[in-house]
XYZ file of C-alpha atoms in Angstrom:
662
model
C -46.762 85.555 -2.882
C -50.406 85.927 -3.965
C -50.301 82.710 -5.974
C -48.755 80.970 -2.966
C -51.581 82.077 -0.726
C -54.142 80.971 -3.334
C -52.409 77.595 -3.575
C -52.503 77.233 0.209
C -56.242 78.055 0.161
C -56.870 75.306 -2.405
C -54.980 72.835 -0.244
C -56.896 73.770 2.907
C -60.304 73.573 1.301
C -59.771 70.168 -0.281
C -57.911 68.858 2.795
C -60.961 69.815 4.909
C -63.183 68.056 2.358
C -61.165 64.861 2.710
C -61.025 65.210 6.483
C -64.823 65.546 6.732
C -65.192 62.762 4.138
C -67.144 65.044 1.862
C -64.832 64.001 -0.967
C -62.682 60.842 -1.050
C -58.957 61.152 -1.670
C -59.289 59.341 -4.998
C -61.320 62.304 -6.309
C -59.882 65.093 -4.184
C -56.216 64.650 -5.199
C -56.761 65.098 -8.982
C -59.009 68.079 -8.261
C -56.399 69.552 -6.006
C -53.770 69.100 -8.728
C -55.859 70.838 -11.396
C -56.838 73.769 -9.177
C -53.223 74.202 -8.006
C -52.071 74.363 -11.623
C -54.678 77.012 -12.372
C -53.885 79.273 -9.392
C -50.113 79.070 -9.924
C -50.390 80.140 -13.555
C -49.804 76.943 -15.515
C -51.270 77.585 -19.016
C -54.759 76.084 -19.367
C -53.816 74.459 -22.662
C -51.073 72.486 -20.926
C -53.266 71.072 -18.167
C -54.908 68.177 -20.129
C -51.478 66.936 -21.220
C -50.184 67.121 -17.630
C -53.184 65.145 -16.378
C -52.500 62.407 -18.924
C -48.828 62.418 -17.941
C -49.771 62.221 -14.267
C -51.947 59.137 -14.745
C -48.902 57.121 -15.752
C -46.275 58.952 -13.671
C -46.457 56.320 -10.945
C -47.220 53.388 -13.236
C -44.286 51.373 -11.849
C -45.767 51.829 -8.378
C -49.183 50.445 -9.078
C -47.803 47.675 -11.224
C -45.764 46.695 -8.175
C -48.919 46.987 -6.034
C -50.727 44.559 -8.330
C -47.962 41.962 -8.347
C -47.521 42.392 -4.615
C -51.204 41.557 -4.266
C -50.596 38.448 -6.387
C -47.943 37.247 -3.958
C -50.226 38.108 -0.996
C -53.014 35.952 -2.392
C -50.620 33.041 -3.061
C -49.246 33.277 0.461
C -52.754 33.305 1.976
C -54.575 30.877 -0.310
C -51.906 28.166 -0.253
C -51.768 28.008 3.549
C -48.253 29.461 3.872
C -49.450 32.249 6.168
C -51.394 29.809 8.357
C -48.419 27.469 8.597
C -46.192 30.258 9.810
C -48.732 31.287 12.461
C -49.239 27.713 13.642
C -45.493 27.273 13.894
C -45.201 30.334 16.149
C -48.175 29.147 18.233
C -46.567 25.768 18.708
C -43.335 27.255 20.044
C -45.168 29.857 22.138
C -46.889 27.198 24.170
C -49.135 28.499 26.968
C -47.075 31.562 27.832
C -49.126 34.594 26.690
C -46.153 37.003 26.445
C -43.933 34.610 24.552
C -46.779 33.626 22.243
C -47.760 37.264 21.642
C -44.206 38.212 20.702
C -43.737 35.189 18.448
C -47.004 35.827 16.623
C -46.116 39.510 16.332
C -42.844 38.506 14.714
C -44.700 36.266 12.219
C -47.142 39.094 11.412
C -44.229 41.473 10.815
C -42.531 38.974 8.516
C -45.745 38.394 6.530
C -46.433 42.103 5.968
C -42.984 42.636 4.495
C -44.551 41.332 1.314
C -48.315 41.384 2.007
C -50.509 44.468 1.824
C -54.177 45.435 1.604
C -57.275 44.839 3.661
C -57.664 41.317 2.268
C -54.302 40.337 3.746
C -55.211 41.973 7.080
C -58.421 39.975 7.256
C -56.828 36.657 6.280
C -53.839 36.925 8.618
C -55.891 38.500 11.410
C -58.498 35.710 11.204
C -55.700 33.249 11.962
C -53.567 35.130 14.422
C -56.074 36.929 16.595
C -58.082 33.861 17.718
C -54.854 32.083 18.703
C -53.762 35.077 20.774
C -57.095 35.510 22.506
C -57.631 31.804 23.293
C -54.190 31.524 24.927
C -54.552 34.314 27.445
C -53.781 37.545 25.589
C -56.545 40.119 26.342
C -58.509 41.140 23.290
C -57.421 44.800 23.422
C -53.787 43.733 23.646
C -54.250 41.250 20.803
C -55.759 43.916 18.578
C -53.092 46.515 19.261
C -50.146 44.096 19.035
C -51.403 42.825 15.670
C -51.525 46.382 14.252
C -48.119 47.273 15.724
C -46.603 44.137 14.232
C -48.225 44.919 10.845
C -46.664 48.395 10.922
C -43.267 46.993 11.844
C -43.215 44.666 8.865
C -44.621 47.374 6.596
C -41.410 49.384 7.049
C -39.736 47.031 4.575
C -42.738 46.430 2.337
C -41.480 46.532 -1.249
C -44.641 48.212 -2.533
C -43.964 51.154 -0.270
C -40.290 51.212 -1.298
C -41.267 51.364 -4.975
C -43.523 54.333 -4.105
C -40.669 56.075 -2.329
C -38.149 55.513 -5.093
C -40.559 56.470 -7.878
C -42.126 59.601 -6.324
C -39.156 60.981 -4.370
C -36.374 59.833 -6.706
C -34.288 58.136 -4.043
C -32.408 54.843 -4.335
C -32.845 51.893 -1.949
C -29.268 52.109 -0.703
C -30.010 55.587 0.648
C -32.903 54.341 2.801
C -31.594 51.027 4.089
C -29.768 52.286 7.205
C -32.650 54.477 8.270
C -35.200 51.693 7.713
C -33.183 49.414 9.975
C -32.963 52.124 12.660
C -36.727 52.759 12.428
C -37.471 49.037 12.605
C -35.334 48.631 15.706
C -37.090 51.542 17.421
C -40.493 50.181 16.426
C -39.641 46.668 17.614
C -38.470 47.963 20.971
C -41.702 49.965 21.364
C -43.728 46.805 20.517
C -41.870 44.694 23.103
C -42.191 47.393 25.813
C -45.907 47.744 25.034
C -46.438 43.940 25.210
C -44.585 43.554 28.488
C -46.386 46.483 30.165
C -49.827 45.554 28.834
C -49.666 41.911 29.794
C -48.207 42.732 33.197
C -51.209 45.006 33.871
C -53.739 42.429 32.638
C -55.764 41.003 35.534
C -57.521 38.262 33.625
C -57.618 36.462 30.343
C -59.585 37.361 27.289
C -63.247 37.906 28.067
C -64.293 36.049 24.948
C -62.658 33.873 22.375
C -63.147 32.729 18.846
C -63.486 28.942 18.680
C -60.650 27.169 16.823
C -61.543 24.118 14.786
C -59.741 20.925 15.594
C -59.084 20.222 11.930
C -56.709 22.510 10.081
C -58.375 24.847 7.584
C -55.582 24.416 5.083
C -53.355 21.516 4.093
C -49.837 21.276 5.452
C -47.233 22.999 3.350
C -43.576 22.026 2.799
C -41.126 23.673 5.128
C -39.330 25.313 2.216
C -42.561 27.229 1.385
C -42.252 29.202 4.610
C -39.519 31.362 3.058
C -41.949 32.687 0.441
C -42.913 35.947 2.238
C -39.234 36.812 2.737
C -38.051 35.798 -0.696
C -38.865 39.215 -2.325
C -36.714 41.016 0.254
C -33.753 38.729 -0.458
C -34.158 39.168 -4.207
C -34.552 42.941 -3.916
C -31.776 43.783 -1.443
C -29.277 41.010 -2.194
C -29.663 40.569 -5.926
C -31.062 44.068 -6.679
C -33.981 42.688 -8.692
C -36.864 45.011 -9.449
C -39.671 44.707 -6.856
C -42.129 43.565 -9.538
C -39.820 40.729 -10.611
C -39.197 39.853 -6.957
C -42.923 39.500 -6.319
C -43.476 37.425 -9.446
C -40.595 35.058 -8.648
C -41.790 34.643 -5.049
C -45.391 34.027 -6.140
C -44.361 31.380 -8.652
C -42.062 29.753 -6.071
C -44.839 29.663 -3.430
C -47.372 28.219 -5.886
C -44.993 25.593 -7.264
C -43.840 24.218 -3.881
C -47.360 24.107 -2.444
C -49.663 23.312 -5.388
C -47.417 21.520 -7.897
C -49.533 20.706 -10.961
C -52.129 23.308 -9.954
C -49.565 26.139 -10.084
C -51.101 27.911 -13.111
C -54.620 27.676 -11.703
C -53.418 29.011 -8.355
C -51.557 31.958 -9.922
C -54.474 32.935 -12.170
C -56.945 32.921 -9.264
C -54.517 34.839 -7.073
C -53.929 37.440 -9.769
C -57.681 38.090 -10.238
C -58.408 38.301 -6.542
C -55.273 40.375 -5.977
C -56.369 43.046 -8.490
C -59.674 43.253 -6.705
C -57.888 43.732 -3.372
C -55.765 46.646 -4.540
C -58.084 48.462 -6.989
C -58.634 51.381 -4.573
C -54.887 51.722 -3.994
C -54.236 51.823 -7.767
C -56.762 54.606 -8.220
C -55.236 56.496 -5.312
C -51.756 56.295 -6.889
C -53.124 57.650 -10.131
C -54.396 60.705 -8.244
C -51.035 61.054 -6.472
C -49.277 60.870 -9.822
C -51.361 63.746 -11.224
C -50.590 65.868 -8.162
C -46.927 64.986 -8.410
C -46.742 66.112 -12.066
C -48.540 69.341 -11.140
C -45.939 70.173 -8.493
C -43.096 69.676 -10.943
C -44.179 72.675 -13.019
C -41.850 75.688 -12.499
C -44.785 77.959 -11.701
C -45.599 75.752 -8.707
C -42.155 75.949 -7.188
C -42.080 79.736 -7.660
C -45.414 80.120 -5.853
C -44.567 77.822 -2.968
C -40.955 78.749 -2.199
C -41.862 81.868 -0.140
C -44.102 79.719 2.074
C -41.444 77.193 3.006
C -38.298 79.319 3.156
C -36.769 79.731 6.578
C -38.354 76.782 8.399
C -38.349 73.686 6.268
C -34.638 72.891 6.839
C -34.696 73.764 10.497
C -33.994 70.573 12.497
C -36.227 71.584 15.389
C -39.121 72.274 13.021
C -38.530 68.889 11.360
C -38.783 67.030 14.644
C -41.729 69.110 15.868
C -43.780 68.611 12.713
C -43.001 65.012 11.740
C -42.329 63.684 15.215
C -44.310 65.467 17.923
C -46.860 66.541 15.282
C -47.277 63.057 13.826
C -50.820 62.676 15.272
C -51.802 65.066 12.463
C -51.659 61.982 10.296
C -54.827 60.649 11.992
C -58.325 61.026 10.517
C -56.805 61.504 7.058
C -55.184 64.629 8.434
C -52.646 67.037 6.818
C -49.668 64.696 7.275
C -51.279 61.527 5.899
C -49.068 60.608 2.903
C -51.849 58.543 1.336
C -54.335 61.367 1.435
C -54.080 65.057 2.263
C -50.435 64.836 3.287
C -49.169 63.873 -0.125
C -49.646 67.498 -1.108
C -47.426 68.603 1.798
C -44.679 66.224 0.861
C -44.812 66.942 -2.859
C -44.701 70.692 -2.140
C -41.550 70.235 -0.056
C -40.130 67.969 -2.737
C -40.838 70.454 -5.529
C -39.176 73.316 -3.690
C -36.106 71.289 -2.712
C -36.552 72.497 0.822
C -35.151 69.188 2.099
C -33.277 66.369 0.376
C -35.725 63.791 -0.989
C -34.397 60.984 1.176
C -35.013 63.126 4.304
C -38.612 63.627 3.193
C -38.953 59.851 2.730
C -37.681 59.445 6.305
C -40.411 61.798 7.505
C -43.033 59.848 5.557
C -41.864 56.523 6.999
C -41.978 58.007 10.523
C -45.531 59.375 10.341
C -46.757 56.168 8.611
C -45.828 54.333 11.825
C -48.478 56.395 13.580
C -51.029 56.204 10.771
C -50.836 52.434 10.247
C -51.392 51.636 13.916
C -53.494 54.453 15.417
C -55.750 55.909 12.707
C -59.411 55.038 13.462
C -60.313 55.704 9.810
C -58.115 52.852 8.578
C -60.169 49.978 7.228
C -57.670 47.657 8.886
C -58.319 49.232 12.293
C -62.064 49.033 11.818
C -61.913 45.340 10.929
C -59.555 44.464 13.793
C -61.687 46.399 16.277
C -64.869 44.615 15.164
C -63.230 41.191 15.080
C -61.788 41.455 18.591
C -64.674 43.376 20.126
C -62.422 46.262 21.049
C -63.651 49.851 20.812
C -61.745 51.477 17.949
C -60.875 54.529 20.026
C -59.328 52.209 22.614
C -56.872 51.020 19.982
C -55.893 54.590 19.210
C -55.544 55.645 22.857
C -53.447 52.627 23.828
C -51.012 52.815 20.916
C -50.700 56.547 20.199
C -48.104 57.359 22.889
C -45.878 54.525 21.758
C -46.096 55.234 18.036
C -45.641 59.013 18.475
C -42.504 58.200 20.521
C -41.302 55.983 17.672
C -41.856 58.712 15.054
C -40.278 61.436 17.231
C -37.182 59.429 18.043
C -36.777 58.393 14.413
C -36.909 61.955 13.008
C -34.733 63.218 15.858
C -32.040 60.749 14.768
C -32.452 62.026 11.213
C -32.031 65.617 12.383
C -28.902 64.721 14.323
C -27.271 62.199 11.975
C -28.476 62.747 8.389
C -24.875 62.663 7.028
C -24.265 59.270 8.629
C -27.650 57.828 7.613
C -27.958 59.236 4.116
C -24.701 60.880 3.148
C -26.362 64.301 2.992
C -26.271 67.275 5.339
C -29.921 68.127 5.391
C -30.429 70.851 7.948
C -29.231 74.392 8.629
C -27.175 74.634 11.799
C -28.768 76.376 14.779
C -25.493 78.080 15.705
C -23.740 78.634 12.381
C -20.495 80.301 13.615
C -19.886 77.664 16.263
C -20.671 74.710 13.990
C -19.256 75.962 10.696
C -16.020 73.978 11.041
C -17.986 70.805 11.866
C -19.847 70.999 8.581
C -16.768 69.967 6.650
C -16.971 72.936 4.292
C -14.427 74.977 6.232
C -11.057 74.067 7.745
C -10.969 73.851 11.545
C -9.698 76.915 13.406
C -6.419 75.167 14.252
C -5.644 74.855 10.512
C -5.838 78.590 9.774
C -2.807 80.037 7.983
C -1.345 76.555 7.567
C -0.278 75.308 4.108
C 0.306 71.654 3.325
C 2.878 71.094 0.547
C 3.026 67.832 -1.411
C 4.825 66.567 -4.505
C 4.160 64.112 -7.273
C 6.927 61.854 -5.916
C 9.520 62.515 -8.623
C 13.027 63.578 -7.597
C 12.797 67.096 -9.141
C 9.344 67.694 -7.645
C 10.495 66.539 -4.207
C 13.478 68.891 -4.368
C 11.288 71.777 -5.519
C 8.776 71.069 -2.723
C 11.456 71.682 -0.140
C 12.132 75.100 -1.637
C 8.395 75.851 -1.758
C 8.028 75.046 1.972
C 10.921 77.260 2.815
C 9.511 80.162 0.743
C 5.963 79.915 2.056
C 6.826 79.285 5.700
C 6.718 82.972 6.609
C 4.491 84.655 9.181
C 1.569 84.597 9.376
C 1.610 81.418 7.307
C 3.096 78.081 8.324
C 4.096 75.665 5.528
C 4.883 71.998 6.073
C 5.154 68.715 4.135
C 1.939 66.740 3.841
C 1.180 63.795 1.608
C -2.312 62.695 0.530
C -5.332 63.689 -1.535
C -7.246 66.630 -0.050
C -10.235 65.763 -2.241
C -10.632 62.405 -0.525
C -12.301 63.840 2.591
C -13.956 66.994 3.816
C -12.148 69.759 5.713
C -13.347 69.017 9.245
C -10.088 67.290 10.299
C -7.570 68.764 7.875
C -4.303 70.097 9.353
C -4.160 72.854 6.711
C -6.356 75.495 5.121
C -4.539 75.494 1.753
C -2.724 72.755 -0.144
C 0.030 73.066 -2.737
C 0.923 70.181 -5.072
C 4.363 70.486 -6.679
C 4.815 68.574 -9.976
C 7.714 68.146 -12.370
C 7.833 67.369 -16.104
C 10.719 67.169 -18.506
C 10.749 67.618 -22.300
C 13.580 66.872 -24.663
C 14.419 69.756 -26.959
C 17.201 70.388 -29.424
C 18.689 72.882 -26.964
C 18.612 70.340 -24.123
C 16.145 69.227 -21.431
C 13.264 71.508 -20.503
C 12.387 71.188 -16.799
C 8.889 72.382 -15.846
C 8.019 72.844 -12.169
C 4.329 73.392 -11.481
C 2.573 74.607 -8.336
C -1.111 73.900 -8.071
C -2.911 75.688 -5.238
C -5.999 73.967 -3.817
C -8.254 74.625 -0.876
C -8.657 72.198 2.003
C -11.330 70.277 0.118
C -9.196 69.722 -2.981
C -10.777 72.398 -5.157
C -8.232 73.952 -7.535
C -7.774 77.645 -6.937
C -4.907 78.546 -9.279
C -1.770 77.108 -10.888
C 1.694 78.387 -11.869
C 4.507 76.891 -14.003
C 8.144 77.884 -14.303
C 10.610 76.211 -16.589
C 14.205 76.314 -17.660
C 16.197 74.556 -20.410
C 19.329 72.803 -19.212
C 22.073 71.269 -21.365
C 22.164 68.041 -19.320
C 19.903 66.319 -16.868
C 18.102 68.649 -14.474
C 19.673 68.936 -11.020
C 18.081 69.256 -7.609
C 19.390 72.855 -7.322
C 17.692 73.781 -10.638
C 14.440 72.236 -9.458
C 14.638 74.122 -6.148
C 15.275 77.405 -7.961
C 12.180 76.941 -10.120
C 10.169 75.909 -7.051
C 11.203 79.095 -5.294
C 10.123 81.134 -8.317
C 6.718 79.475 -8.277
C 6.360 80.114 -4.559
C 7.045 83.807 -5.059
C 4.377 83.945 -7.737
C 1.941 82.254 -5.350
C 2.809 84.885 -2.693
C 2.200 87.620 -5.248
C -1.220 86.123 -5.977
C -1.992 86.010 -2.273
C -1.285 89.715 -1.886
C -3.507 90.742 -4.812
C -6.417 88.288 -5.031
C -9.357 89.111 -2.678
C -10.048 85.394 -2.218
C -6.718 84.693 -0.587
C -7.615 85.859 2.924
C -10.587 83.492 3.084
C -8.524 80.625 1.649
C -5.724 80.820 4.187
C -8.037 81.627 7.127
C -10.975 79.311 6.447
C -9.923 76.863 3.772
C -12.145 78.079 0.977
C -11.366 80.736 -1.638
C -14.206 83.275 -1.600
C -14.197 87.035 -2.037
C -15.287 89.040 1.024
C -19.065 88.992 1.487
C -19.618 86.280 -1.135
C -20.532 82.675 -0.487
C -18.552 80.040 -2.440
C -20.466 79.012 -5.538
C -18.172 76.431 -7.125
C -19.118 73.282 -5.252
C -19.032 70.819 -8.142
C -18.693 70.670 -11.912
C -18.934 68.204 -14.810
C -16.303 67.561 -17.471
C -15.876 65.116 -20.349
C -12.809 62.912 -20.165
C -10.772 61.363 -22.959
C -12.645 58.043 -22.619
C -15.825 59.789 -23.701
C -17.452 59.765 -20.256
C -18.946 62.742 -18.469
C -17.447 62.860 -14.975
C -17.901 64.875 -11.848
C -15.357 66.995 -10.008
C -16.622 67.677 -6.513
C -15.337 69.952 -3.768
C -15.054 67.735 -0.672
C -17.243 69.079 2.140
C -19.547 71.055 -0.136
C -23.286 70.439 -0.595
C -22.785 68.195 -3.634
C -20.262 66.129 -1.643
C -22.733 65.924 1.251
C -25.395 64.798 -1.182
C -23.220 61.808 -2.086
C -21.524 62.970 -5.314
C -17.797 62.217 -5.572
C -14.976 63.270 -7.876
C -14.627 60.764 -10.718
C -18.286 59.608 -10.661
C -19.388 58.777 -14.215
C -22.541 60.727 -15.026
C -25.137 58.830 -17.052
C -28.190 61.073 -16.780
C -28.884 64.651 -15.786
C -32.434 65.432 -14.638
C -33.728 62.192 -16.108
C -32.117 62.487 -19.554
C -28.880 61.034 -20.863
C -26.290 63.825 -20.880
C -25.562 63.399 -24.571
C -29.198 64.363 -25.321
C -28.286 67.859 -24.111
C -24.791 67.903 -25.634
C -21.402 68.101 -23.953
C -21.252 71.898 -23.537
C -24.892 72.251 -22.529
C -24.509 69.511 -19.900
C -21.420 71.080 -18.443
C -23.090 74.495 -18.285
C -26.316 73.252 -16.617
C -24.569 72.744 -13.289
C -23.845 76.490 -13.114
C -27.489 77.558 -13.370
C -27.967 77.611 -9.574
C -30.874 75.129 -9.789
C -31.262 71.702 -8.159
C -30.396 68.717 -10.325
C -30.723 64.931 -10.162
C -27.731 62.972 -11.429
C -27.720 59.277 -12.257
C -24.137 58.172 -11.802
C -22.040 55.022 -12.042
C -19.549 54.210 -9.320
C -17.805 50.920 -8.718
C -20.293 48.942 -10.782
C -23.313 50.496 -9.007
C -25.908 52.938 -10.316
C -26.858 55.701 -7.871
C -29.200 58.673 -8.013
C -27.770 61.877 -6.455
C -29.978 64.877 -5.750
C -27.901 68.078 -5.718
C -29.540 71.218 -4.336
C -29.285 74.554 -6.044
C -27.811 77.752 -4.665
C -30.599 80.116 -5.618
C -32.199 80.097 -2.178
């Protein structure tokens, strides 16, 4: 606990230094990382190596930033951005609301692939004068521009590379949430535009003159797809963001400059690096802090500080929704400053699934991108439009806080639907236990579903098993299906029995084996019994039924002696009194040489997205065969969180499975 308090003190001191601008984030974050390693007990001799490792930890992120800047410069310098704006202005005509919304849509599209102050200045220099000279008041023009920029930035591939690299999530996990967030943000933008323009009593009080001659040559219509091309390549073809940016930049340069393509790309690359140099340095500092938080001493120190509140849904909404203004002024929730320490702490302690932390980051960024007076983008827009910078914050803050709050509230209510993970502790555990999918519903208590493998002997034996088990307080009935295919929330039984039959030819005759496999409602195997008899001829239905009845009696004997039985038949999960189930997934090597998962449906691993039969490629970042077969299989029993890279249906997915050590 002492090291945790010392770590918190380091955070507060350096956070205050960044807030007061005594120390820039580029310097403060590495210092914070080193001091945190010292106070949590990381050996001093290890720190230099961790610093070096941290400088390259996010290398894929800042490489993506650089090539994103290349595309941004191509889009701006070739006139593609201006052409898109002019097209929107042409269709907007002299209707301020229509024009404002069309130009906002163009800005959002552009900032799907653009980033940096240079892009803000170039796009703003085109868009803002058009808005203000066609009747959109300057304060409304400034705020709509920033809101549209933030809307497009939800899907910006540079950000997505940051999320996937730092938090270890995969794009497929974030897509549904990003769409939901974008819809909420777009609705807020439209409502703001309608209300603001309805309240406007006059036109803009000043305007920027627009030259009669275009500032850039006309571009081919096909070139207008350039800003959206990276998104199509990334989401549709699953190309790496860096490759997507490169392909889009080359495409834009070729269709607009032809023989001057190489010259255009070289110039764009040089200017692009200049544009994003501060961001690259910031990501290096974030990488060092990230590596520091991965040390086991760090997690041990921090865990007492976050236990009990981090996975509370009300706390999640209060902090990252209602508390989202704490992102302003480089405050404690700013993920590109002080706040990165908050998010990496929560990540290191596995207090919340990584994808849920990403959702929180994306929500608070909607406030930071639009409302923060310390943003260089806000400063430039305020100066260019002649709008006081605090006016921008005051006008937009209620809308963007509402966006963030609604977004995280949806996460708190629907994380399984959005991400495939159950992220939060229930507020009323007894009442909601059945809804979690871990336990059978109350109506299924004492009910046993009996199935067979479909063979004639097994079907006959199953009838005898039903008759033997259908005794008060239990009810046995025929049920066909795979209990492991879904969780327990809608199962008609608490326990499941699969009856199988096998025959073997012996000198003495035919050996008939009848097996009973007892599973819980989620398809986790509890126990198994086999009875056999050798018959001179072919086995008969009566013989199969006799063996089935013997197996059922052995199951009943188990139920009367095993302390787990009461929980199995009452709640659908076999656990001894007073003990939580600890067998929620396992790994095993199959005859084809693959390491596969066996997952209890409805358990935490299932909620995290892992499924029975998934082929495991990597465990905690290393190929499983680097550990060895036995060592890999044993690691899942250590009670610690693990990251699994799995193959399923031709796709590669990353699954983050929480531990059970608290």
